[in-house]
Coordinates of C-alpha atoms and ligand atoms in Angstrom, one line a residue:
M305 CA -17.7 8.1 20.6
E306 CA -20.3 10.2 19.3
L307 CA -20.0 10.0 15.9
A308 CA -19.5 6.3 15.8
K309 CA -22.6 5.7 17.7
K310 CA -24.6 7.8 15.5
F311 CA -23.0 6.6 12.1
P312 CA -21.2 3.1 12.8
W313 CA -21.6 2.0 9.2
A314 CA -19.8 5.2 8.3
L315 CA -16.9 4.4 10.6
L316 CA -16.6 1.2 8.9
V317 CA -16.6 2.6 5.4
F318 CA -14.0 5.0 6.3
L319 CA -12.0 1.9 8.0
L320 CA -12.1 0.1 4.8
F321 CA -11.2 3.0 2.7
C322 CA -8.0 4.0 5.0
F323 CA -6.9 0.2 4.9
A324 CA -6.9 0.6 1.0
K325 CA -5.0 3.9 1.0
N326 CA -2.0 2.3 3.2
Y327 CA 0.7 4.0 1.2
G328 CA 2.4 0.7 1.1
V329 CA 4.5 1.4 4.6
E330 CA 4.8 -0.9 7.2
A331 CA 2.2 -2.2 9.8
S332 CA 2.8 0.5 12.3
H333 CA 2.4 3.1 10.1
K334 CA -1.0 2.5 8.3
V335 CA -2.7 5.9 7.9
Y336 CA -6.3 6.1 8.8
T337 CA -6.6 9.3 7.0
S338 CA -10.2 9.9 8.4
L339 CA -10.1 8.6 11.7
Q340 CA -6.8 10.1 13.0
S341 CA -8.2 13.5 13.5
L342 CA -11.6 12.4 15.1
S343 CA -11.0 13.8 18.5
A344 CA -11.7 11.7 21.5
V345 CA -15.0 13.2 23.1
N346 CA -15.8 10.6 25.7
V347 CA -12.9 8.6 27.2
K348 CA -14.0 5.1 28.2
R349 CA -12.7 4.1 31.6
V350 CA -12.9 0.4 31.9
Y351 CA -9.9 -0.7 30.4
R352 CA -7.7 2.2 31.6
T353 CA -4.8 1.0 33.6
G354 CA -4.1 2.1 37.3
F355 CA -0.4 2.5 37.2
H356 CA 1.1 2.3 33.7
F357 CA 2.1 4.9 31.9
Q358 CA -0.8 6.2 30.0
L359 CA -2.5 9.4 28.4
E360 CA -6.1 10.7 29.2
R361 CA -6.8 10.5 25.7
N362 CA -5.3 9.8 22.1
W363 CA -2.7 7.5 20.5
I364 CA 0.9 6.6 21.7
N365 CA 3.4 4.1 20.7
D366 CA 7.3 4.3 20.9
P367 CA 9.0 5.7 24.0
N368 CA 11.6 8.4 22.9
G369 CA 14.5 10.2 24.3
P370 CA 14.1 9.4 27.9
I371 CA 16.7 11.4 29.9
Y372 CA 16.9 13.0 33.6
Y373 CA 17.7 16.8 33.7
N374 CA 18.0 19.1 36.4
G375 CA 15.4 17.0 39.0
F376 CA 13.2 15.4 36.5
Y377 CA 13.0 12.4 34.2
H378 CA 11.6 13.2 30.7
L379 CA 9.9 10.7 28.7
F380 CA 9.1 11.5 25.2
Y381 CA 6.8 9.2 23.2
Q382 CA 5.2 9.1 19.6
Y383 CA 2.0 10.9 20.0
N384 CA -1.2 11.7 17.7
P385 CA -2.6 14.9 19.4
E386 CA -5.8 14.8 17.5
G387 CA -7.0 11.0 17.7
A388 CA -6.8 7.5 19.1
V389 CA -5.4 5.9 15.9
W390 CA -1.6 6.2 14.5
G391 CA -1.4 9.6 12.6
N392 CA -0.1 13.2 12.9
I393 CA 2.7 11.7 14.7
A394 CA 4.4 14.4 17.1
W395 CA 6.8 13.9 20.2
G396 CA 4.5 13.9 23.3
H397 CA 6.5 15.0 26.5
S398 CA 5.7 14.0 30.2
V399 CA 7.9 14.7 33.3
S400 CA 8.4 12.8 36.4
K401 CA 10.3 13.2 39.8
D402 CA 10.1 9.2 40.3
L403 CA 9.2 7.7 37.2
I404 CA 6.0 6.7 38.4
N405 CA 3.9 9.9 38.8
W406 CA 3.6 11.7 35.9
K407 CA 2.9 15.1 34.5
K408 CA 2.0 15.9 30.8
L409 CA 3.3 18.8 29.0
E410 CA 2.9 20.3 25.7
P411 CA 4.3 18.2 22.7
A412 CA 7.9 19.1 22.4
I413 CA 8.3 18.4 18.7
F414 CA 5.9 18.4 16.1
P415 CA 5.7 18.5 12.4
S416 CA 6.1 22.2 11.4
K417 CA 9.5 22.6 8.9
I418 CA 10.0 21.2 5.6
F419 CA 12.4 18.5 7.2
D420 CA 9.6 17.0 9.4
K421 CA 6.3 18.1 7.8
Y422 CA 5.0 14.7 7.5
G423 CA 6.0 13.3 10.8
C424 CA 8.2 13.5 13.8
W425 CA 9.5 9.8 14.3
S426 CA 11.3 8.0 16.6
G427 CA 14.8 8.8 18.1
S428 CA 16.9 9.6 21.4
A429 CA 18.2 12.3 23.5
T430 CA 22.0 12.8 24.6
V431 CA 22.9 15.0 27.5
L432 CA 26.2 16.9 26.0
P433 CA 28.8 18.0 28.2
G434 CA 28.0 21.1 30.1
N435 CA 24.5 19.5 30.8
K436 CA 23.0 20.3 27.4
P437 CA 20.4 18.1 26.3
I438 CA 20.0 17.4 22.8
I439 CA 17.4 15.3 20.9
L440 CA 17.9 13.5 17.5
Y441 CA 15.0 12.3 15.7
T442 CA 13.6 11.3 12.3
G443 CA 11.7 13.6 10.3
V444 CA 9.8 12.4 7.3
V445 CA 9.9 15.1 4.5
D446 CA 7.2 14.0 1.8
E447 CA 4.3 11.6 1.1
N448 CA 6.8 8.8 -0.1
I449 CA 8.1 8.4 3.4
T450 CA 11.5 10.0 2.8
E451 CA 13.3 9.7 6.2
V452 CA 16.2 12.3 7.6
Q453 CA 17.8 12.6 10.6
N454 CA 16.9 15.8 12.5
Y455 CA 18.0 17.7 15.8
A456 CA 16.2 20.0 18.6
V457 CA 17.7 21.7 21.7
P458 CA 15.8 23.3 24.5
A459 CA 14.9 27.0 24.1
D460 CA 15.4 27.6 27.7
Y461 CA 18.0 25.5 29.8
S462 CA 16.9 27.1 32.9
D463 CA 13.6 25.4 32.7
P464 CA 13.8 22.1 34.3
Y465 CA 10.4 20.9 32.5
L466 CA 12.2 21.8 29.1
R467 CA 8.7 22.6 27.8
K468 CA 10.0 24.5 24.5
W469 CA 12.1 22.7 22.0
I470 CA 13.9 24.5 18.9
K471 CA 14.4 22.9 15.5
P472 CA 17.3 25.0 13.9
D473 CA 17.4 25.6 10.1
N474 CA 20.6 23.7 9.5
N475 CA 18.3 20.5 9.8
P476 CA 18.5 18.0 8.5
L477 CA 21.8 17.0 9.9
I478 CA 21.7 13.6 8.2
V479 CA 20.1 12.5 4.8
A480 CA 20.6 8.8 3.4
D481 CA 23.3 8.7 0.2
E482 CA 22.2 6.9 -2.8
S483 CA 23.6 3.6 -1.6
M484 CA 20.9 3.5 1.2
N485 CA 17.0 3.1 1.4
T486 CA 15.5 6.3 2.2
T487 CA 12.2 5.1 3.3
A488 CA 13.9 2.6 5.9
F489 CA 16.3 4.9 7.6
R490 CA 15.2 5.9 11.2
D491 CA 15.4 6.0 15.0
P492 CA 18.7 7.8 15.8
T493 CA 20.4 6.3 18.9
T494 CA 21.7 8.1 22.0
A495 CA 25.0 9.2 21.2
W496 CA 28.1 8.1 22.8
L497 CA 31.5 9.7 22.9
G498 CA 34.5 7.7 21.8
L499 CA 38.0 7.6 23.3
D500 CA 39.1 9.3 19.8
G501 CA 36.8 12.3 20.9
L502 CA 34.1 11.5 18.5
W503 CA 30.6 11.4 18.8
K504 CA 28.9 8.2 17.5
I505 CA 25.0 7.4 16.6
L506 CA 23.4 4.5 14.9
V507 CA 20.7 4.5 12.7
G508 CA 18.5 1.5 11.7
S509 CA 17.8 0.5 8.1
R510 CA 17.4 -2.5 5.9
R511 CA 18.5 -3.2 2.2
K512 CA 16.1 -5.6 0.9
H513 CA 15.9 -8.3 3.6
R514 CA 19.2 -7.5 5.3
G515 CA 18.4 -5.7 8.7
I516 CA 21.3 -2.8 9.3
V517 CA 22.3 -0.4 11.7
Y518 CA 24.6 2.3 10.2
L519 CA 27.1 4.2 12.4
Y520 CA 27.6 8.0 12.0
R521 CA 30.5 10.0 13.6
S522 CA 30.9 13.7 14.5
R523 CA 33.0 15.9 16.1
D524 CA 30.8 18.8 16.8
F525 CA 27.5 16.9 16.8
M526 CA 26.6 18.9 13.6
N527 CA 28.4 17.6 11.0
W528 CA 27.9 13.4 10.5
V529 CA 30.0 11.4 8.6
K530 CA 28.7 7.9 8.0
A531 CA 31.4 5.1 8.8
K532 CA 32.8 2.9 5.8
H533 CA 30.5 -0.2 6.8
P534 CA 27.5 -0.7 8.9
L535 CA 28.4 -1.2 12.6
H536 CA 26.3 -4.4 12.1
S537 CA 23.8 -6.1 9.7
S538 CA 22.3 -9.6 9.2
A539 CA 20.7 -11.2 6.4
N540 CA 16.8 -12.0 6.4
T541 CA 15.7 -10.2 9.5
G542 CA 14.0 -7.3 7.5
N543 CA 13.9 -3.7 8.9
W544 CA 15.6 -2.8 12.0
E545 CA 13.7 -0.3 14.0
C546 CA 14.6 1.5 17.3
P547 CA 18.2 0.4 17.6
D548 CA 19.5 0.7 21.1
F549 CA 23.3 0.0 21.9
F550 CA 24.6 0.3 25.2
P551 CA 27.4 -1.3 27.5
V552 CA 26.6 -3.4 30.7
S553 CA 28.9 -4.0 33.3
L554 CA 30.3 -7.9 33.8
H555 CA 30.8 -7.5 37.6
A556 CA 29.2 -4.5 38.8
T557 CA 25.2 -4.4 39.8
N558 CA 24.8 -0.8 38.4
G559 CA 24.2 0.2 35.0
L560 CA 26.7 2.2 32.8
D561 CA 26.6 5.3 31.1
T562 CA 26.3 5.2 27.1
S563 CA 29.7 6.7 26.6
L564 CA 31.3 4.1 28.6
M565 CA 31.5 2.1 25.6
E566 CA 35.1 1.5 25.4
R567 CA 36.3 0.0 28.5
N568 CA 37.2 -3.2 30.2
N569 CA 34.9 -5.6 32.0
I570 CA 31.8 -4.7 30.0
K571 CA 29.9 -6.3 27.4
H572 CA 27.5 -4.5 24.7
V573 CA 23.7 -4.9 24.1
L574 CA 22.7 -4.3 20.7
K575 CA 18.7 -4.5 20.4
V576 CA 16.9 -4.0 17.4
S577 CA 12.8 -3.9 16.9
L578 CA 12.0 -6.2 14.0
D579 CA 9.5 -4.5 12.0
G580 CA 8.7 -7.8 10.5
T581 CA 7.8 -9.8 13.6
R582 CA 7.0 -6.7 15.7
Y583 CA 9.1 -7.9 18.7
D584 CA 12.2 -6.8 20.3
Y585 CA 15.5 -9.0 19.9
Y586 CA 19.0 -8.5 21.3
T587 CA 22.3 -9.9 21.1
L588 CA 25.1 -9.6 23.7
G589 CA 28.5 -8.8 22.5
T590 CA 31.8 -7.0 21.8
Y591 CA 32.5 -3.6 20.3
F592 CA 35.4 -2.9 18.7
P593 CA 35.7 0.6 18.2
Q594 CA 38.9 0.8 16.0
L595 CA 37.1 -1.6 13.7
E596 CA 33.6 0.1 14.1
R597 CA 32.2 -3.0 14.4
Y598 CA 30.1 -5.1 16.8
I599 CA 30.5 -8.5 17.0
P600 CA 27.8 -10.7 18.8
D601 CA 29.1 -13.6 21.0
K602 CA 29.5 -16.9 19.9
N603 CA 26.0 -18.5 20.9
M604 CA 24.0 -15.2 20.1
V605 CA 21.8 -15.0 17.1
D606 CA 20.5 -11.9 15.3
G607 CA 16.8 -11.8 14.5
L608 CA 14.0 -13.9 15.3
R609 CA 15.9 -16.7 16.5
G610 CA 17.7 -14.7 19.2
L611 CA 17.0 -13.5 22.5
R612 CA 13.8 -11.3 23.3
Y613 CA 13.5 -8.6 25.8
D614 CA 9.8 -9.8 26.1
Y615 CA 7.4 -12.4 24.5
G616 CA 4.4 -10.3 24.4
N617 CA 2.7 -6.8 23.6
F618 CA 6.4 -4.9 23.9
Y619 CA 7.8 -3.2 21.2
A620 CA 10.2 -0.5 20.4
S621 CA 12.0 -0.5 23.6
K622 CA 14.4 2.4 24.5
S623 CA 17.0 2.5 27.4
F624 CA 18.8 5.5 29.3
F625 CA 21.1 5.8 32.0
D626 CA 19.7 7.2 35.1
P627 CA 22.9 9.1 36.6
I628 CA 20.9 9.6 40.1
K629 CA 20.6 6.0 41.0
K630 CA 23.2 4.7 38.6
R631 CA 21.3 2.3 36.8
R632 CA 20.1 1.3 33.1
I633 CA 16.2 1.8 32.7
M634 CA 14.0 0.8 29.7
W635 CA 10.5 1.1 28.7
A636 CA 8.6 -0.1 25.6
W637 CA 5.3 0.5 24.0
A638 CA 2.7 -1.9 24.8
N639 CA 0.1 -1.7 22.0
E640 CA -3.5 -2.7 22.2
S641 CA -5.0 -5.9 21.3
D642 CA -8.5 -5.0 20.5
T643 CA -9.6 -3.3 17.3
T644 CA -9.0 -0.1 16.1
L645 CA -12.5 0.7 16.2
D646 CA -12.4 -0.2 20.1
D647 CA -9.6 2.3 20.3
V648 CA -11.7 5.1 18.5
E649 CA -14.3 4.3 21.0
K650 CA -12.1 4.2 24.1
G651 CA -10.5 7.6 23.0
W652 CA -7.0 6.3 23.7
A653 CA -4.8 3.8 22.3
G654 CA -1.0 2.6 23.7
I655 CA 0.5 2.4 27.2
Q656 CA 4.2 2.3 28.1
T657 CA 5.6 -0.9 30.2
I658 CA 6.7 -0.2 33.7
P659 CA 10.2 1.0 33.5
R660 CA 12.5 -1.9 33.9
S661 CA 16.1 -1.6 35.4
I662 CA 18.5 -3.9 33.4
L663 CA 21.4 -5.8 34.2
I664 CA 23.4 -8.9 32.6
D665 CA 22.6 -12.0 34.2
P666 CA 25.5 -13.7 36.3
N667 CA 25.7 -16.6 33.8
G668 CA 26.8 -14.2 31.1
R669 CA 24.1 -15.7 28.6
Q670 CA 21.2 -13.0 28.9
L671 CA 20.1 -10.0 30.6
L672 CA 17.7 -9.5 33.7
Q673 CA 14.9 -7.2 33.7
W674 CA 13.3 -5.9 36.8
P675 CA 10.7 -3.3 37.6
I676 CA 12.0 -0.2 38.9
E677 CA 12.0 0.0 42.7
E678 CA 9.9 3.1 42.7
L679 CA 7.0 1.0 41.8
E680 CA 6.9 -0.6 45.2
T681 CA 5.9 2.8 46.5
L682 CA 2.5 2.0 45.1
R683 CA 2.2 -1.2 47.2
R684 CA -0.9 -0.8 49.6
K685 CA -2.6 -3.6 51.3
K686 CA -0.8 -7.0 51.5
V687 CA -1.7 -10.6 51.7
E688 CA 0.6 -13.6 51.9
L689 CA 0.5 -17.0 51.5
H690 CA 3.1 -19.5 53.0
K691 CA 4.1 -23.2 52.5
K692 CA 0.5 -23.8 50.7
K693 CA 0.5 -27.3 49.0
L694 CA -1.2 -27.5 45.5
K695 CA -2.0 -31.0 44.5
K696 CA -3.1 -31.7 40.9
G697 CA -6.2 -29.8 39.8
E698 CA -6.0 -27.6 42.9
H699 CA -6.0 -23.8 42.9
V700 CA -6.1 -21.5 45.8
E701 CA -7.8 -17.9 45.6
V702 CA -5.6 -15.1 46.9
K703 CA -8.4 -12.9 48.6
G704 CA -8.2 -9.7 50.2
I705 CA -6.5 -7.3 47.6
A706 CA -7.6 -5.6 44.6
A707 CA -6.9 -8.3 42.1
A708 CA -7.6 -6.0 38.9
Q709 CA -4.6 -3.6 40.1
A710 CA -2.2 -5.5 42.0
D711 CA 1.6 -6.7 42.1
V712 CA 2.1 -10.5 43.1
E713 CA 5.5 -12.1 44.0
V714 CA 5.4 -15.8 44.2
T715 CA 8.1 -18.6 44.7
F716 CA 7.0 -22.0 43.9
S717 CA 8.9 -25.3 44.7
F718 CA 8.4 -28.9 44.2
H719 CA 10.2 -32.1 45.3
S720 CA 11.2 -33.9 42.3
L721 CA 11.6 -33.5 38.5
D722 CA 10.8 -37.1 37.8
K723 CA 7.4 -36.4 36.4
A724 CA 8.5 -33.9 34.1
E725 CA 6.8 -34.3 30.5
K726 CA 9.1 -35.6 27.8
Y727 CA 10.1 -32.9 25.5
D728 CA 9.3 -33.3 21.9
F729 CA 12.2 -32.6 19.6
S730 CA 9.7 -32.4 16.7
W731 CA 8.4 -29.2 18.2
D732 CA 9.2 -26.0 16.4
E733 CA 11.2 -24.4 19.1
L734 CA 11.2 -20.9 17.7
D735 CA 7.1 -21.3 18.0
T736 CA 6.6 -21.3 21.9
Q737 CA 3.5 -19.7 21.2
K738 CA 2.0 -22.7 19.5
L739 CA 3.5 -24.9 22.0
C740 CA 1.6 -22.8 24.8
S741 CA -1.5 -22.9 22.9
Q742 CA -1.3 -26.8 22.7
K743 CA -0.2 -27.2 26.2
G744 CA -2.3 -24.5 28.0
S745 CA -3.2 -24.2 31.6
T746 CA -5.9 -27.1 31.4
V747 CA -3.8 -29.4 29.8
Q748 CA -2.7 -31.6 32.5
G749 CA 1.1 -32.3 32.8
G750 CA 3.7 -33.6 35.0
V751 CA 5.6 -31.0 36.6
G752 CA 3.3 -28.1 35.8
P753 CA 1.3 -26.2 34.4
F754 CA 1.7 -24.1 37.6
G755 CA 1.5 -20.7 38.4
L756 CA -1.1 -17.8 38.5
L757 CA -4.6 -17.2 37.1
T758 CA -4.8 -13.5 36.5
L759 CA -7.9 -11.4 36.3
A760 CA -10.1 -14.4 36.6
S761 CA -13.9 -14.0 36.8
Q762 CA -15.9 -15.8 39.7
D763 CA -17.0 -18.6 37.5
L764 CA -13.3 -18.6 35.6
K765 CA -15.2 -18.2 32.5
E766 CA -12.5 -15.6 31.9
Y767 CA -9.0 -15.7 33.3
T768 CA -5.4 -14.9 32.0
P769 CA -3.1 -17.7 33.3
V770 CA 0.7 -17.0 33.6
F771 CA 2.4 -20.4 34.4
F772 CA 5.4 -22.7 33.9
R773 CA 5.6 -26.1 32.4
I774 CA 8.8 -28.3 32.9
F775 CA 10.0 -30.9 30.4
K776 CA 12.5 -33.5 30.4
A777 CA 14.7 -33.4 27.2
N778 CA 17.6 -36.0 27.5
S779 CA 20.2 -34.8 30.5
K780 CA 18.3 -31.2 30.8
H781 CA 15.1 -29.8 31.4
I782 CA 13.5 -27.0 29.6
V783 CA 11.1 -24.6 31.3
L784 CA 8.2 -23.0 29.2
M785 CA 6.7 -19.8 30.4
C786 CA 3.4 -18.9 29.0
S787 CA 1.0 -15.7 29.4
D788 CA -1.9 -17.1 27.7
A789 CA -4.6 -14.6 26.6
S790 CA -6.8 -17.1 24.9
S791 CA -9.2 -17.5 27.8
S792 CA -8.9 -13.7 28.8
S793 CA -11.9 -12.5 27.6
L794 CA -15.6 -13.4 26.1
R795 CA -15.1 -11.2 23.2
E796 CA -14.5 -13.0 20.2
E797 CA -12.9 -10.3 18.0
L798 CA -9.9 -9.5 20.0
Y799 CA -6.2 -10.5 19.5
K800 CA -5.6 -13.4 22.2
P801 CA -2.2 -14.7 21.7
S802 CA -0.7 -17.6 23.9
F803 CA 2.4 -15.7 24.4
A804 CA 5.4 -17.9 25.8
G805 CA 9.0 -18.1 26.1
F806 CA 11.6 -20.7 27.2
V807 CA 13.3 -19.8 30.6
D808 CA 17.1 -20.4 31.0
V809 CA 17.1 -21.3 34.8
D810 CA 19.0 -23.9 37.1
L811 CA 16.5 -26.0 38.7
T812 CA 18.8 -27.5 41.3
D813 CA 17.1 -26.0 44.0
K814 CA 13.7 -27.0 42.7
K815 CA 12.3 -23.5 42.7
L816 CA 10.8 -21.1 40.1
S817 CA 9.4 -17.5 40.9
L818 CA 7.1 -15.3 39.1
R819 CA 6.1 -11.8 39.5
S820 CA 3.3 -10.3 37.9
L821 CA 1.8 -6.8 37.4
I822 CA -1.8 -7.0 37.2
D823 CA -3.5 -3.8 35.8
H824 CA -7.0 -4.0 34.4
S825 CA -6.0 -4.5 30.5
V826 CA -2.3 -5.6 31.0
V827 CA -0.5 -8.4 32.7
E828 CA 3.3 -7.9 32.9
S829 CA 5.0 -10.9 34.1
F830 CA 8.7 -11.5 35.1
G831 CA 9.7 -15.1 35.2
A832 CA 12.7 -16.6 37.7
G833 CA 13.9 -13.1 38.6
G834 CA 13.4 -11.4 35.2
K835 CA 15.0 -14.0 33.0
T836 CA 11.9 -14.4 30.7
C837 CA 9.3 -11.5 30.7
I838 CA 6.0 -11.3 28.9
T839 CA 3.4 -8.6 28.6
S840 CA -0.1 -9.5 27.7
R841 CA -3.0 -6.9 27.0
V842 CA -6.4 -8.3 27.5
Y843 CA -9.8 -7.0 28.0
P844 CA -12.1 -9.2 30.3
T845 CA -15.9 -8.7 30.1
L846 CA -16.6 -10.0 33.6
A847 CA -13.2 -10.1 35.5
I848 CA -13.2 -6.2 35.9
Y849 CA -12.6 -4.0 39.0
E850 CA -13.8 -5.9 42.1
N851 CA -15.0 -8.6 40.2
A852 CA -11.7 -9.4 39.2
H853 CA -10.0 -12.5 41.0
L854 CA -6.5 -14.0 41.5
H855 CA -5.6 -17.7 42.0
A856 CA -2.5 -19.7 42.3
F857 CA -3.0 -23.1 40.5
N858 CA -1.4 -26.5 39.6
N859 CA -2.6 -28.8 36.9
G860 CA 0.4 -31.4 37.2
T861 CA 0.5 -34.4 38.9
E862 CA 3.8 -33.6 41.0
T863 CA 2.4 -31.4 44.0
I864 CA 3.5 -27.9 43.8
I865 CA 4.5 -25.9 47.1
I866 CA 3.7 -22.0 47.3
E867 CA 6.9 -21.4 49.3
K868 CA 6.0 -17.7 49.6
L869 CA 3.4 -15.4 48.0
D870 CA 3.0 -11.9 48.5
A871 CA 0.6 -9.8 46.6
W872 CA -0.6 -6.1 47.3
S873 CA -3.3 -3.7 46.0
M874 CA -1.6 -1.1 44.0
N875 CA -2.3 2.6 44.1
S876 CA -2.9 4.7 41.2
P877 CA -0.2 7.4 41.0
Q878 CA -0.7 10.8 39.3
M879 CA -1.0 10.1 35.6
N880 CA -0.5 12.8 33.1
Ligands
NAG52 C1 7.1 10.3 -4.7 O1 7.1 9.1 -5.6 C2 6.7 8.8 -6.6 C3 6.6 7.5 -7.4 O2 8.1 7.4 -7.6 C4 7.2 10.0 -7.3 O3 6.4 10.5 -8.9 C5 7.1 11.4 -6.7 O4 7.6 12.5 -7.4 C6 7.3 11.2 -5.4 N1 7.2 12.3 -4.5 C7 8.1 13.3 -4.1 C8 7.6 14.4 -3.3 O5 9.4 13.1 -4.1
NAG53 C1 13.3 0.3 1.5 O1 12.4 0.2 2.8 C2 10.8 -0.2 2.4 C3 10.4 0.2 3.6 O2 10.9 -0.9 4.6 C4 10.8 -1.5 1.7 O3 9.1 -1.4 1.4 C5 11.6 -1.5 0.5 O4 11.5 -2.8 0.0 C6 13.1 -1.2 0.9 N1 13.8 -1.5 -0.5 C7 15.0 -2.0 -0.6 C8 15.5 -2.1 -2.0 O5 15.5 -2.5 0.4
NAG54 C1 -6.9 -28.1 35.3 O1 -7.2 -29.0 34.4 C2 -8.6 -29.5 34.3 C3 -9.0 -30.8 33.3 O2 -8.2 -30.4 32.1 C4 -9.6 -28.3 34.2 O3 -11.0 -28.5 34.1 C5 -9.2 -27.2 35.0 O4 -9.8 -26.1 34.7 C6 -7.7 -27.0 35.3 N1 -7.7 -25.9 36.3 C7 -6.8 -24.7 36.0 C8 -6.9 -24.0 37.4 O5 -6.5 -24.3 34.8
NAG55 C1 0.1 -5.2 18.6 O1 -1.4 -5.6 17.9 C2 -1.6 -6.9 17.3 C3 -3.0 -6.9 17.3 O2 -3.6 -6.0 16.3 C4 -0.6 -6.9 16.4 O3 -0.9 -8.4 15.8 C5 0.8 -6.8 16.7 O4 1.6 -6.8 15.4 C6 0.9 -5.0 17.2 N1 2.4 -5.1 17.8 C7 3.0 -3.9 17.3 C8 4.2 -3.9 18.1 O5 2.5 -3.2 16.6

């Protein structure tokens, strides 16, 4: 960044000024008045990802309105066309035939009318009968961040790229009534068609500390009526952003169209992004269309004591039904863990996670997430390990692949759980992150810690360990999975959390599997077949390009066996 080089002090003053002038909105909507239009001159290469969704330059955040239309998958996303910090928010637009190779188009929707002059915020797309896509999005209408719900339609249905979108003058479609909070009223969901012939959508909100999803219905998609009460709400959870509400099949392994809400043998997923904690939480439950209510299952908890899609840098996820491969696919924004000044210098900020297909776990207690199969087309050189023993303190390097851009699948086994450490019930079970920071990869244990050391430097001064540690708790075992960024970089000023979550897995076969997608500045990991997922953004200074190494390790007294490890170098697809 030319300007930053010449006037570093000036940037700092800008920043302080901007922090001071943060209109009182949420963390994600800090306004960097002066930084947001500094266009990225030189784009820094070193932390760019190889196979994750990323733009050449500028800021992106939430994925918006994914759909399939006439041969192409479309992904829209919150986008600042003018700089590498949040601001000037428009809907960026990219298309793909395989969800892996992407082509960037002109922004689909940008602030231009009185109903969205201050921003085109998140929303969804629905394909109406007759194969007619329509977008619902949140428009910001004034400097007080008053939010309304708008729609946009393609200018030309015969263009498979759907390049141009029209925002008709009968917008906005929905405005908040007096009982609602106009500055927390956003992110309409994909619509579903009820058996009563009415379209339904949810809009996220809050009243005081109560998180809310309002339900609206419409016969013609233009006139919307708010239901008597919210579809669901929960005290002390704060603002519910980016709601996602969809059915999952209890028996079939395919995904379900969003409009299949009202039939048997299904459960429903309600996901919300909690503005307060900046993570995505979900419950499984039942939707009662006549009552216009959603009721989470018995053991489900709304909010921060509930299930999470991912325990790391992962927010504002959005799913869609892929009618070609009959699956439900979900993305999320993986934000940067470096500083805003770093982002300005890099010229870009924000990536999307690898699209994940989601199914219900056969145990019915949670979802399973797995990278879409198309990712495997990028696999190149492969190395394998079989039946390799790791005694306490041992590690083995996985040599011969590009360790900075790799896909690794490993299954570990052990003979016995007898040596598992005792679980201390005084630990705050909500604060897995604290537990992982106290019981890191170098703190020796009984069964575990064992796992992978990703993005490791030659001298192990830098590494991002992804690992398991098993505890004994009365008659059962508790598995903790960590993706620990605390040693990921020699740089001090970064956000380097010890992300962690528990894994609800049956250990009778004495095996645990792990898959990690390693991509320069991101490690996206899937424990036990996608039961627990953790994404970490990291910025090593030594472990870059060919100087990055990959190891498997064990630091517990119980010997661990690598039953099978497959690791591939990954190709870089066409990326915007
Ligand atoms: C924004 O809020 C302030 C303070 O309540 C008010 O004076 C002003 O008129 C509002 N602006 C608009 C455009 O509504
Ligand atoms: C309305 O929402 C804004 C933004 O989340 C919040 O700051 C404010 O406290 C909310 N007001 C009420 C009454 O809930
Ligand atoms: C295992 O533990 C020892 C002792 O704490 C530590 O020095 C070593 O770095 C650890 N090994 C790994 C791979 O973390
Ligand atoms: C991602 O960045 C870190 C470090 O700045 C913040 O702590 C997180 O809150 C942020 N996550 C989101 C979703 O904004």
